[in-house]
Amino acid sequence: MTMESEHPQDDAAAASDKLILSLHGLKKHFPIKEGALQRVVGQVRAVDGVSFDIRSGETVGLVGESGCGKTTLGRCVSGLTDPSDGAVYFNITEGDRDRVDALRDIPDEQRSEQEREELAALDEAHCINQLNEQARRHYRRNCQVVFQDAFASLNPRHLVNDIVGRPLQVYGEASGSELTTRTVQLLEQVGLGSQHLYRYPHQFSGGQRQRISIARALALNPELIILDEPTSALDVSVQAQILNLLHELQRERNLAYLFITHDLSVVRHMADRIVVMYLGKVVEAGRTQDIFERPQHPYTKALLAASPDLSDDTDTEIPTLEGTVPDPAHPPQGCRFHTRCPVATPACGWDVDDVVRGLENQENLFDGLSAVNRVSPFEAQLTFDNEASARALADTLHSNAISASMREALEEAVVRDRTINIRFNPAEEVELTERAPGHIAACVLDPAAR
């Protein structure tokens, strides 16, 4: 893949200081319902407290495995999905953003009446889910989306002339011959032309359909474009063309991009800053160069190891991520990555659910389980049909069948009759901490020890 420049800008500081978007503790939980009455019995935590900023003219790359919450976050930012908690602020000043952060960090019951009124006023002015109709309309024209599947996002019954020109009609920007002229100009900007006006989406290749999607996104001259895996369905040569096009458009229009992808080779060329997500959480964020040269989280290192540069020695053994992504309805305690982490420690947050995750392949180990009494995520009593089954589990917990770090975190695994009491060292959620200027990560390990 050949692209014009390794980075659209050599440094994020080269971008404008204007703050386009600020996410504060953004959450999106989907209810799990059961039974005839559809009672809510749990929540799938697709996005679980994400915060970062996007500035004018910069590209923020959002990366992670499938199922980590990237697309859901993009839909919340674009306004297509309402968040469960937290907020997305548009065109907010640095001072107001800092004030919002301070106010939201105060527990609701401890806020004074004046602080509540101040926060409500800031939310009404900048929070995209609380904007009045006129302000929300302004936000919608300034935040556009280019979807992964260009064919699914284009109406198959509409001509390109209608698809690209519709935003201009809806916002009263152009009509008649002027509308056609503006539509042709947009198509020419993305490498198409007037000869494509009266064709349907199925008459184009995948790359051409993505160009049409980009032209539609550019129609209202937005400040921010959300790119959700815009090149993953394209072959390598077409990918390069689309990425070069996005790069050129950003330079000409000073656009801000939220670039959602799992392809680290692409994000390395496109992004000024990278945000790494795992199971709904940000585990690391920083300048692109810092992330690739000095990753601070084991998950980031694993992703980088799984995406080697083509020029690297192909005979070198590539470490891979072990295990599967845990259920987002029951995420691990502490660091969410510890169940798959090759350098996990006893302090990473081992809990009772990890016993089931780690031993689920042990044949018949839980067959006699009749009751579970949870005291906390770190302590539970498991009752079996007979004492032998309880003792079999206790023996397994003290053996090499589980990881050494889990065994060290296990405070108690005592059998009384048919019940085994399991207790782990409790652990707090691992918070993001600064590892270098502008570089944060959520890991209990000392950077010098890794």
Coordinates of C-alpha atoms in Angstrom, one line a residue:
M1 CA 0.0 0.0 0.0
T2 CA 1.5 3.4 -1.0
M3 CA 0.3 6.5 0.6
E4 CA 1.4 10.1 0.2
S5 CA 2.5 10.7 3.7
E6 CA 3.1 8.7 6.8
H7 CA 1.2 11.2 8.8
P8 CA -1.3 13.9 7.6
Q9 CA 0.4 16.1 10.2
D10 CA 3.8 15.5 11.8
D11 CA 2.4 16.3 15.2
A12 CA -1.1 16.8 16.7
A13 CA 0.1 20.2 17.8
A14 CA 0.2 21.2 14.1
A15 CA -3.6 20.9 14.1
S16 CA -5.8 23.8 15.0
D17 CA -6.3 24.5 18.7
K18 CA -10.1 24.6 18.2
L19 CA -11.9 21.9 20.2
I20 CA -14.5 20.2 18.0
L21 CA -15.7 17.4 20.2
S22 CA -15.1 16.4 23.8
L23 CA -16.3 13.0 25.2
H24 CA -16.7 12.8 29.0
G25 CA -17.4 9.4 30.6
L26 CA -19.5 8.2 27.6
K27 CA -21.4 5.0 28.3
K28 CA -23.8 2.9 26.2
H29 CA -25.3 -0.1 27.9
F30 CA -27.8 -2.4 26.2
P31 CA -30.4 -4.1 28.4
I32 CA -30.6 -7.9 28.6
K33 CA -34.3 -9.0 28.8
E34 CA -35.8 -12.3 29.7
G35 CA -39.2 -14.0 30.2
A36 CA -42.6 -13.2 29.0
L37 CA -42.6 -9.9 30.9
Q38 CA -39.2 -9.0 29.3
R39 CA -37.7 -8.1 32.7
V40 CA -34.2 -6.5 32.5
V41 CA -31.8 -9.0 34.1
G42 CA -28.5 -7.4 33.0
Q43 CA -26.7 -4.9 30.8
V44 CA -24.3 -5.4 27.9
R45 CA -21.6 -2.7 28.5
A46 CA -20.7 -1.9 24.9
V47 CA -19.1 1.5 25.8
D48 CA -18.3 1.9 29.5
G49 CA -16.8 5.3 30.4
V50 CA -14.8 6.7 27.4
S51 CA -13.3 10.2 27.4
F52 CA -11.2 12.0 24.8
D53 CA -11.1 15.1 22.6
I54 CA -11.0 15.8 18.9
R55 CA -9.6 19.0 17.5
S56 CA -10.0 20.8 14.2
G57 CA -7.8 19.4 11.5
E58 CA -6.6 16.2 13.4
T59 CA -7.3 12.6 12.9
V60 CA -8.0 10.5 16.0
G61 CA -7.7 6.7 15.4
L62 CA -10.0 4.5 17.4
V63 CA -8.6 0.9 17.4
G64 CA -9.3 -2.4 19.0
E65 CA -10.6 -5.9 18.3
S66 CA -14.1 -6.6 16.9
G67 CA -16.6 -6.3 19.7
C68 CA -14.6 -3.7 21.8
G69 CA -17.3 -1.0 21.3
K70 CA -15.7 1.1 18.5
T71 CA -18.7 1.3 16.2
T72 CA -21.2 1.8 19.1
L73 CA -19.1 4.7 20.3
G74 CA -19.1 6.2 16.7
R75 CA -22.9 5.9 16.6
C76 CA -23.2 7.7 20.0
V77 CA -20.8 10.5 18.8
S78 CA -22.8 10.9 15.6
G79 CA -26.1 11.1 17.4
L80 CA -27.5 7.9 15.8
T81 CA -27.6 6.3 19.3
D82 CA -28.3 8.0 22.6
P83 CA -25.8 7.2 25.3
S84 CA -26.8 5.6 28.6
D85 CA -24.6 8.0 30.6
G86 CA -21.9 10.5 30.1
A87 CA -21.9 13.2 27.4
V88 CA -20.6 14.3 24.0
Y89 CA -19.9 18.1 23.9
F90 CA -19.7 20.0 20.6
N91 CA -17.8 23.2 20.0
I92 CA -17.1 23.7 23.6
T93 CA -14.2 26.0 24.7
E94 CA -11.2 24.6 26.7
G95 CA -12.3 26.5 29.8
D96 CA -15.9 25.2 29.6
R97 CA -14.7 21.7 29.0
D98 CA -12.5 21.8 32.1
R99 CA -15.4 23.2 34.1
V100 CA -17.7 20.4 32.8
D101 CA -15.0 17.8 33.8
A102 CA -14.8 19.3 37.3
L103 CA -18.6 19.4 37.8
R104 CA -19.2 15.9 36.5
D105 CA -16.5 14.5 38.8
I106 CA -18.5 15.7 41.7
P107 CA -21.1 13.0 42.9
D108 CA -24.6 14.2 42.1
E109 CA -25.7 14.2 45.7
Q110 CA -22.8 16.4 46.6
R111 CA -23.3 19.1 44.0
S112 CA -24.7 22.3 45.2
E113 CA -27.8 23.8 43.6
Q114 CA -25.6 26.4 41.8
E115 CA -23.3 23.7 40.5
R116 CA -26.3 21.7 39.2
E117 CA -27.6 24.8 37.4
E118 CA -24.2 25.6 35.9
L119 CA -23.8 22.0 34.6
A120 CA -27.3 22.0 33.2
A121 CA -26.6 25.3 31.3
L122 CA -23.4 23.9 29.8
D123 CA -25.2 20.7 28.8
E124 CA -28.0 22.6 27.1
A125 CA -25.4 24.7 25.2
H126 CA -23.0 22.0 24.1
C127 CA -24.2 18.4 25.0
I128 CA -25.4 16.9 21.7
N129 CA -28.3 15.0 23.3
Q130 CA -29.7 18.1 25.0
L131 CA -29.4 20.7 22.2
N132 CA -32.5 22.5 21.1
E133 CA -33.8 21.7 17.6
Q134 CA -31.9 24.4 15.8
A135 CA -28.6 23.6 17.6
R136 CA -29.0 19.9 17.0
R137 CA -29.7 20.5 13.3
H138 CA -26.4 22.6 13.2
Y139 CA -24.6 19.7 14.8
R140 CA -26.0 17.1 12.4
R141 CA -24.7 19.1 9.4
N142 CA -21.3 19.4 11.0
C143 CA -20.9 15.7 11.9
Q144 CA -21.1 13.3 9.0
V145 CA -20.5 9.6 8.8
V146 CA -18.9 7.3 6.2
F147 CA -19.9 3.7 6.9
Q148 CA -18.0 0.5 6.4
D149 CA -20.5 -1.0 4.0
A150 CA -20.9 1.7 1.3
F151 CA -23.5 -0.3 -0.6
A152 CA -25.8 -0.7 2.5
S153 CA -25.5 3.0 3.3
L154 CA -26.6 4.2 -0.2
N155 CA -30.3 3.9 -1.3
P156 CA -30.3 1.4 -4.2
R157 CA -33.3 3.1 -5.7
H158 CA -31.8 6.6 -5.8
L159 CA -29.5 8.0 -8.5
V160 CA -26.1 9.4 -7.5
N161 CA -27.5 12.9 -8.3
D162 CA -30.1 12.4 -5.6
I163 CA -27.8 10.7 -3.0
V164 CA -25.1 13.4 -3.1
G165 CA -27.4 16.4 -3.6
R166 CA -30.0 15.4 -0.9
P167 CA -28.2 17.1 2.0
L168 CA -28.0 20.3 0.0
Q169 CA -31.7 20.2 -0.6
V170 CA -32.6 19.4 3.0
Y171 CA -30.6 22.3 4.4
G172 CA -31.7 24.7 1.6
E173 CA -28.2 25.2 0.3
A174 CA -29.0 24.8 -3.4
S175 CA -31.8 23.9 -5.9
G176 CA -32.4 23.6 -9.6
S177 CA -29.3 23.9 -11.8
E178 CA -27.2 25.2 -9.0
L179 CA -27.9 21.9 -7.1
T180 CA -26.7 19.9 -10.1
T181 CA -23.6 22.1 -10.4
R182 CA -22.7 21.7 -6.7
T183 CA -23.3 17.9 -6.9
V184 CA -20.9 17.7 -9.9
Q185 CA -18.3 19.7 -8.0
L186 CA -18.5 17.3 -5.0
L187 CA -18.2 14.3 -7.3
E188 CA -15.1 15.8 -9.0
Q189 CA -13.5 16.3 -5.6
V190 CA -13.7 12.6 -4.9
G191 CA -12.4 11.5 -8.3
L192 CA -15.8 11.0 -10.1
G193 CA -17.6 13.3 -12.5
S194 CA -20.8 14.4 -14.2
Q195 CA -21.0 11.1 -16.2
H196 CA -21.8 9.4 -12.9
L197 CA -24.8 11.6 -12.0
Y198 CA -27.5 9.4 -13.4
R199 CA -26.4 5.9 -12.3
Y200 CA -27.5 3.7 -9.4
P201 CA -25.2 2.4 -6.6
H202 CA -25.1 -1.1 -8.0
Q203 CA -23.5 0.2 -11.2
F204 CA -20.3 1.2 -9.3
S205 CA -17.4 -0.7 -7.8
G206 CA -16.8 -0.8 -4.1
G207 CA -14.2 1.9 -4.2
Q208 CA -16.5 4.2 -6.3
R209 CA -19.4 3.6 -3.9
Q210 CA -17.2 4.7 -1.0
R211 CA -16.2 7.8 -3.0
I212 CA -19.9 8.6 -3.4
S213 CA -20.4 8.2 0.4
I214 CA -17.5 10.6 1.0
A215 CA -19.0 13.1 -1.5
R216 CA -22.3 13.0 0.4
A217 CA -20.5 13.5 3.7
L218 CA -18.7 16.5 2.3
A219 CA -21.8 18.2 0.9
L220 CA -22.5 20.4 3.9
N221 CA -18.8 21.2 4.6
P222 CA -18.8 19.6 8.0
E223 CA -16.2 20.1 10.7
L224 CA -16.0 16.4 11.7
I225 CA -16.4 13.2 9.7
I226 CA -16.7 9.8 11.5
L227 CA -15.0 7.1 9.3
D228 CA -16.2 3.7 10.4
E229 CA -13.9 1.1 8.8
P230 CA -14.0 3.1 5.5
T231 CA -11.6 0.8 3.7
S232 CA -11.9 -2.6 5.3
A233 CA -14.1 -4.0 2.5
L234 CA -11.8 -2.7 -0.3
D235 CA -8.7 -4.3 -1.9
V236 CA -5.3 -2.9 -1.0
S237 CA -4.8 -0.7 -4.1
V238 CA -8.3 0.9 -3.7
Q239 CA -7.6 1.4 0.0
A240 CA -4.6 3.5 -0.8
Q241 CA -6.6 5.6 -3.2
I242 CA -9.4 6.2 -0.7
L243 CA -6.9 7.0 2.1
N244 CA -5.0 9.4 -0.1
L245 CA -8.3 11.1 -1.0
L246 CA -9.2 11.5 2.7
H247 CA -5.8 12.9 3.4
E248 CA -6.1 15.4 0.6
L249 CA -9.6 16.5 1.6
Q250 CA -8.5 17.0 5.2
R251 CA -5.6 19.2 4.1
E252 CA -7.9 21.3 1.9
R253 CA -10.8 21.6 4.3
N254 CA -9.1 21.3 7.7
L255 CA -11.5 18.4 8.6
A256 CA -11.4 16.5 11.8
Y257 CA -11.6 12.7 11.5
L258 CA -12.6 10.0 14.0
F259 CA -11.1 7.1 12.2
I260 CA -12.5 3.8 13.5
T261 CA -10.5 0.7 12.4
H262 CA -8.9 -2.5 13.4
D263 CA -6.1 -2.1 10.8
L264 CA -3.1 -0.7 12.6
S265 CA -1.1 -0.3 9.4
V266 CA -3.8 2.1 8.1
V267 CA -4.2 4.0 11.3
R268 CA -0.4 4.5 11.6
H269 CA -0.4 6.4 8.3
M270 CA -3.6 8.3 9.0
A271 CA -3.9 9.3 12.6
D272 CA -2.3 12.0 14.7
R273 CA -3.5 10.4 17.9
I274 CA -4.6 6.9 18.7
V275 CA -7.2 5.7 21.3
V276 CA -7.0 1.9 22.0
M277 CA -10.2 0.3 23.3
Y278 CA -10.8 -3.1 24.9
L279 CA -14.2 -4.4 26.1
G280 CA -15.8 -0.9 26.2
K281 CA -12.8 0.8 27.9
V282 CA -9.9 3.0 26.8
V283 CA -6.7 1.1 27.8
E284 CA -4.2 3.5 26.2
A285 CA -4.2 6.8 24.3
G286 CA -1.5 9.0 22.9
R287 CA 0.3 10.3 19.9
T288 CA 0.6 7.8 17.0
Q289 CA 4.4 7.8 17.1
D290 CA 4.4 7.1 20.9
I291 CA 1.9 4.3 20.7
F292 CA 3.9 2.5 18.0
E293 CA 7.3 3.1 19.4
R294 CA 6.6 3.0 23.2
P295 CA 3.3 1.1 23.9
Q296 CA 2.5 1.1 27.6
H297 CA -0.3 -1.5 27.8
P298 CA 0.1 -5.3 27.2
Y299 CA -3.0 -5.2 25.0
T300 CA -1.5 -2.5 22.7
K301 CA 1.7 -4.5 22.5
A302 CA -0.3 -7.7 21.5
L303 CA -2.2 -5.8 18.8
L304 CA 1.0 -4.4 17.4
A305 CA 2.7 -7.8 17.4
A306 CA -0.3 -9.3 15.6
S307 CA 0.0 -6.7 12.8
P308 CA 3.7 -6.9 11.7
D309 CA 5.0 -4.6 8.9
L310 CA 5.4 -6.4 5.6
S311 CA 9.0 -5.5 5.5
D312 CA 9.7 -7.3 8.8
D313 CA 11.4 -10.7 8.9
T314 CA 8.6 -13.1 8.0
D315 CA 10.4 -16.0 9.8
T316 CA 10.0 -14.3 13.1
E317 CA 7.5 -16.0 15.4
I318 CA 4.6 -13.6 16.0
P319 CA 2.9 -13.8 19.5
T320 CA -0.9 -13.9 19.4
L321 CA -3.6 -13.1 21.8
E322 CA -4.7 -16.1 23.8
G323 CA -8.4 -16.8 24.6
T324 CA -11.5 -14.9 23.6
V325 CA -12.9 -11.5 24.5
P326 CA -15.0 -11.9 27.7
D327 CA -18.7 -11.4 27.8
P328 CA -19.3 -7.6 27.9
A329 CA -22.3 -8.2 30.1
H330 CA -19.9 -9.6 32.8
P331 CA -16.6 -7.9 32.2
P332 CA -13.6 -8.9 34.4
Q333 CA -12.9 -6.8 37.5
G334 CA -9.8 -4.6 37.8
C335 CA -8.0 -4.5 34.4
R336 CA -10.4 -6.0 31.9
F337 CA -7.6 -7.5 29.9
H338 CA -6.1 -9.5 32.7
T339 CA -7.8 -12.8 31.7
R340 CA -5.8 -12.8 28.4
C341 CA -2.7 -10.9 29.5
P342 CA 0.6 -12.7 29.3
V343 CA 2.1 -10.6 32.1
A344 CA -0.9 -10.5 34.5
T345 CA -0.2 -10.1 38.2
P346 CA -2.2 -11.0 41.4
A347 CA -3.2 -7.3 41.6
C348 CA -4.9 -7.2 38.2
G349 CA -8.4 -8.0 39.6
W350 CA -9.0 -11.7 39.6
D351 CA -12.6 -12.6 40.6
V352 CA -15.0 -15.5 41.0
D353 CA -16.1 -15.3 37.3
D354 CA -12.5 -15.8 36.3
V355 CA -12.6 -19.3 37.9
V356 CA -15.5 -20.2 35.5
R357 CA -13.7 -18.6 32.5
G358 CA -10.5 -20.3 33.2
L359 CA -11.9 -23.8 33.9
E360 CA -14.8 -23.9 31.5
N361 CA -13.0 -26.5 29.4
Q362 CA -12.4 -28.8 32.4
E363 CA -14.8 -31.7 31.7
N364 CA -17.5 -32.4 34.3
L365 CA -15.9 -30.0 36.9
F366 CA -19.1 -28.0 37.4
D367 CA -21.6 -30.8 36.7
G368 CA -22.7 -31.2 40.3
L369 CA -23.1 -27.5 41.0
S370 CA -26.5 -26.8 42.6
A371 CA -26.3 -23.3 44.0
V372 CA -24.1 -20.2 43.9
N373 CA -24.3 -17.5 46.6
R374 CA -22.3 -14.4 45.6
V375 CA -21.1 -12.2 48.5
S376 CA -19.2 -9.9 46.1
P377 CA -17.5 -10.2 42.7
F378 CA -14.5 -11.5 44.7
E379 CA -16.2 -13.9 47.0
A380 CA -18.8 -16.6 46.6
Q381 CA -20.0 -19.9 48.0
L382 CA -20.5 -22.7 45.5
T383 CA -22.7 -25.7 46.7
F384 CA -22.4 -29.1 44.9
D385 CA -24.5 -32.2 45.0
N386 CA -21.7 -34.0 46.9
E387 CA -18.5 -33.2 48.8
A388 CA -16.3 -34.9 46.3
S389 CA -17.2 -32.5 43.6
A390 CA -16.5 -29.5 45.9
R391 CA -13.1 -31.0 46.8
A392 CA -12.3 -31.6 43.1
L393 CA -12.8 -27.9 42.4
A394 CA -10.7 -26.9 45.4
D395 CA -7.9 -29.2 44.3
T396 CA -8.0 -27.7 40.8
L397 CA -7.8 -24.2 42.1
H398 CA -4.6 -25.1 43.9
S399 CA -3.1 -26.8 40.8
N400 CA -1.4 -25.6 37.6
A401 CA -4.8 -25.8 35.9
I402 CA -5.1 -22.0 36.6
S403 CA -2.5 -19.3 36.1
A404 CA 0.1 -18.6 38.7
S405 CA -1.1 -15.0 39.1
M406 CA -4.7 -16.2 39.8
R407 CA -3.5 -18.7 42.4
E408 CA -1.5 -16.0 44.1
A409 CA -4.6 -13.7 44.2
L410 CA -6.7 -16.6 45.7
E411 CA -7.1 -15.9 49.4
E412 CA -9.3 -18.9 50.2
A413 CA -10.7 -22.0 48.6
V414 CA -12.1 -24.0 51.6
V415 CA -14.5 -26.9 51.5
R416 CA -17.1 -27.4 54.2
D417 CA -19.4 -30.4 53.5
R418 CA -20.7 -29.8 50.0
T419 CA -19.8 -26.1 49.8
I420 CA -16.6 -24.4 48.7
N421 CA -15.9 -20.8 49.8
I422 CA -13.9 -19.0 47.2
R423 CA -12.4 -15.6 48.0
F424 CA -9.9 -13.4 46.0
N425 CA -8.0 -10.3 46.9
P426 CA -10.4 -7.4 46.1
A427 CA -9.1 -4.9 43.5
E428 CA -10.2 -1.6 42.2
E429 CA -10.8 -0.7 38.6
V430 CA -7.5 0.2 37.0
E431 CA -7.5 3.9 36.1
L432 CA -5.8 5.7 33.2
T433 CA -2.6 7.4 34.3
E434 CA -0.1 9.5 32.5
R435 CA 3.0 7.7 31.4
A436 CA 4.5 10.5 29.3
P437 CA 3.2 13.9 28.2
G438 CA 0.0 13.3 26.3
H439 CA 0.3 9.5 26.7
I440 CA -2.0 7.6 29.1
A441 CA -2.5 3.9 29.9
A442 CA -4.4 1.8 32.3
C443 CA -2.1 -0.9 33.7
V444 CA -1.0 -1.9 37.2
L445 CA 2.5 -2.7 36.1
D446 CA 5.3 -0.2 36.4
P447 CA 6.4 0.9 32.9
A448 CA 10.0 0.1 33.9
A449 CA 9.1 -3.5 34.7
R450 CA 7.6 -4.3 31.3

